[in-house]
Amino acid sequence: MKYLLLYAALLLIVMLLYIGRRRRVQRAHATELQQAIEGGMAEPPSLHPVIDPVLCLGSSSCVRACPEEALGIVKGKAVLKNAAACIGHGACAAACPVEAITLVFGTERRGIDIPYVKPDFETNVPGIFIAGELGGMGLIRKAAEQGKQAIATIARRGRGGMDYDVVIIGAGPAGIAGGLAAIEKKMRYALLEQEESLGGAVYHYPRNKIAMTAPLDLPLIGKVRFSEVSKEKLLEFWHGVIHRTRLRVRVGEQMERIERSGDGFVVSTQHRSYRCGAVLLAIGRRGTPRKLEVPGEELSKVVYRLIDPEQYRDQHVLVVGGGDSAVEAALACAEHSPHVALSYRGAAFSRIKQKTRQALDSGVADGRLKLLLNSNVQAIESDSVVLDVNGSKLRLRNEAVIVSAGGVLPFDLLKSIGIDFETKHGTT
Ligand SMILES: Cc1cc2nc3c(=O)[nH]c(=O)nc-3n(C[C@H](O)[C@H](O)[C@H](O)COP(=O)(O)OP(=O)(O)OC[C@H]3O[C@@H](n4cnc5c(N)ncnc54)[C@H](O)[C@@H]3O)c2cc1C
Ligand code: SF4
C-alpha cells in the first residue's frame, strides 16, 4: 500500500510537471501568434498548412515535424504561429496522425498568382515552360526534378532552326538541373542568371541555415543524398557540380524581355539577345530587386544585397528599406561602422519580426544606428546622398548604399506574352 501511494504521488508530480510545461509552451506560442498578427506577419508567403480544428487532436506531431518552427499549439489545437517562416515543406501534413492538415496557396486576404502549367511543365503558351517555385511548388528537390523533366519534354520536341534549343532563365535548383539535363541531351542551351552567383533562393538563406532535402537525382551527377545540409555546403556542392560538368551559367544577365519570333522566341537581357526554340522559366518567386529609380542609382556603390558587412568597416553607409532584411542589413553594418543610417519611407516598421524590432530599438537607443523614418532618397551622388525627411532636405555623407526594398516578379511581362495565371485564395 505504502509503495502504491508513493508511485501514485510520483505519477501525479510527473503529470503536473507535464501539464505545467504544456501550458507554458502554449502561452509562448499564443504570444508569438499575437505578435505575428500585430506585426502584419501573419500571411504565409506561398504554400502553407491549414489546420482543421475539428479534426486536430493537438498531438504536436506537426509542431515537431516542422523544421522552420512555424507551427505551435494554442488552446489545444495546432496553429500557424509564424506564418512568414513557412516554406511549404508539407512535413507537417505528412506527420499529422488524423489528416487534419491541408496544404493550400494564398489566403482569403492575400491571393497568390500561380501560372497555368501543364503536367509536362509547358504553359498555355506553346514553347514556354515553367519549373520550380514560380509554378507554386517550393523545395529544392522538387524544383530540380521539374527543371530536369521540363528539359526532357523540350528535347523530345526536337530542334528548331534557332541559335539555341532552349534558354533557361534562373540558376536556382530548377535552372541548374535543367542546364545539366540540356548538356546530357546535347542541346544548345543558354542559362541566364541575374545575380553574380548561382544558387537561387539558397544563396539568400541566413548564414549557416540548415536546409533539409530529400535525395536529388541530377543529370550527369546521379543520386545525391542530403538530408540536412548547411546553406554553405549546399552552395559549395552546386559550385562543384558546375566545375565537374562545365555547365555554363551566364551570371549578371537579367532577362528583360521575351518576344515571339517565327517558331521560337527572342530572350533579351541588358547585354544581348538570344534566339531560341523554347524558354524555360526557372526564376523562382523572389523576383528582381526593386529599384529606387532615383538619379545616381547606377553608381557602383549602390547594391541590392548585403554580402559581407565587414567590407563596410568605418564607412558611411545608407541602408534603404522597411523589412526584416533591411533592418538586419543595417544592424550588421552597424557592427563594423559607427556611420550607418537606415532610411524607411513609412512612419513605423509594421512588418518586421519582434526579435528584429527589439534589436533595432536597442541599436537606435544606444546610438549605433541612425534611423530616418518618413524619408525618401532623392538622389545619390558620388560622396553623398540626398533625402527628403519629413518634408525637409537632408544631405548625408555617403560611401555605400544598400537597397533592400523587396523584389518585383515579372508577372506583367509574362502576362503580356500570353501566360495565364490563376489567383489562389486558400485553395490547393
Ligand atoms: C529561408 C528559406 C528556407 C528554405 N529552406 C528550404 C529547405 O530547407 N529545404 C527545401 O527543400 N527548400 C527550402 N526552401 C525553398 C527552396 O529554397 C526553393 O523552393 C528553391 O530554391 C526553388 O528553386 P527555384 O530554382 O525554383 O527558384 P530559386 O531558387 O528562387 O532560383 C531562381 C533564380 O532565378 C534568378 N532570376 C530571377 N529572375 C530572373 C531574371 N529576370 N533573369 C535572370 N535570372 C533571374 C534568381 O536570381 C534566382 O537565382 C527555403 C526557402 C527559403 C526562402
Ligand atoms: S509546410 Fe513545412 S514549413 Fe510550413 S508549417 Fe508545414 S512543416 Fe512547417
mmCIF file of N, CA and C in Angstrom, residues 2 13 72-73 85 109 139 142 160 180 200 230 238 269 309 348:
data_model
loop_
_atom_site.group_PDB
_atom_site.id
_atom_site.type_symbol
_atom_site.label_atom_id
_atom_site.label_comp_id
_atom_site.label_asym_id
_atom_site.label_seq_id
_atom_site.Cartn_x
_atom_site.Cartn_y
_atom_site.Cartn_z
ATOM 1 N N LYS A 2 1.924 1.207 0.887
ATOM 2 C CA LYS A 2 2.837 2.359 1.014
ATOM 3 C C LYS A 2 3.475 2.696 -0.360
ATOM 4 N N ILE A 13 3.081 13.960 -9.684
ATOM 5 C CA ILE A 13 4.087 15.021 -9.860
ATOM 6 C C ILE A 13 4.480 15.128 -11.335
ATOM 7 N N GLY A 72 2.602 25.908 -33.909
ATOM 8 C CA GLY A 72 2.562 25.836 -32.449
ATOM 9 C C GLY A 72 1.214 25.290 -32.023
ATOM 10 N N ILE A 73 1.043 25.126 -30.712
ATOM 11 C CA ILE A 73 -0.251 24.678 -30.191
ATOM 12 C C ILE A 73 -0.812 25.798 -29.326
ATOM 13 N N ALA A 85 7.568 32.260 -41.686
ATOM 14 C CA ALA A 85 8.684 31.301 -41.751
ATOM 15 C C ALA A 85 8.330 30.052 -42.543
ATOM 16 N N ARG A 109 -7.193 36.860 -47.486
ATOM 17 C CA ARG A 109 -6.746 38.258 -47.594
ATOM 18 C C ARG A 109 -5.705 38.449 -48.679
ATOM 19 N N LEU A 139 10.628 23.963 -52.609
ATOM 20 C CA LEU A 139 11.508 22.847 -52.244
ATOM 21 C C LEU A 139 12.566 22.572 -53.300
ATOM 22 N N LYS A 142 12.077 19.254 -55.475
ATOM 23 C CA LYS A 142 11.005 19.341 -56.474
ATOM 24 C C LYS A 142 11.410 20.269 -57.607
ATOM 25 N N GLY A 160 14.752 23.331 -83.406
ATOM 26 C CA GLY A 160 14.234 24.271 -84.398
ATOM 27 C C GLY A 160 15.424 24.905 -85.097
ATOM 28 N N LEU A 180 21.897 21.005 -66.594
ATOM 29 C CA LEU A 180 22.603 19.711 -66.647
ATOM 30 C C LEU A 180 21.893 18.768 -67.620
ATOM 31 N N GLY A 200 20.278 30.469 -56.498
ATOM 32 C CA GLY A 200 18.879 30.869 -56.324
ATOM 33 C C GLY A 200 18.578 31.251 -54.889
ATOM 34 N N SER A 230 24.070 22.377 -44.571
ATOM 35 C CA SER A 230 24.097 23.823 -44.346
ATOM 36 C C SER A 230 24.046 24.540 -45.692
ATOM 37 N N TRP A 238 26.830 22.929 -55.345
ATOM 38 C CA TRP A 238 26.430 23.425 -56.679
ATOM 39 C C TRP A 238 27.658 23.895 -57.463
ATOM 40 N N THR A 269 18.391 40.298 -72.642
ATOM 41 C CA THR A 269 18.910 40.714 -71.338
ATOM 42 C C THR A 269 19.482 42.118 -71.531
ATOM 43 N N PRO A 309 29.153 42.368 -44.341
ATOM 44 C CA PRO A 309 29.124 43.648 -43.619
ATOM 45 C C PRO A 309 30.518 44.184 -43.315
ATOM 46 N N ALA A 348 6.541 53.919 -39.300
ATOM 47 C CA ALA A 348 6.931 52.888 -38.325
ATOM 48 C C ALA A 348 7.144 51.580 -39.071
#
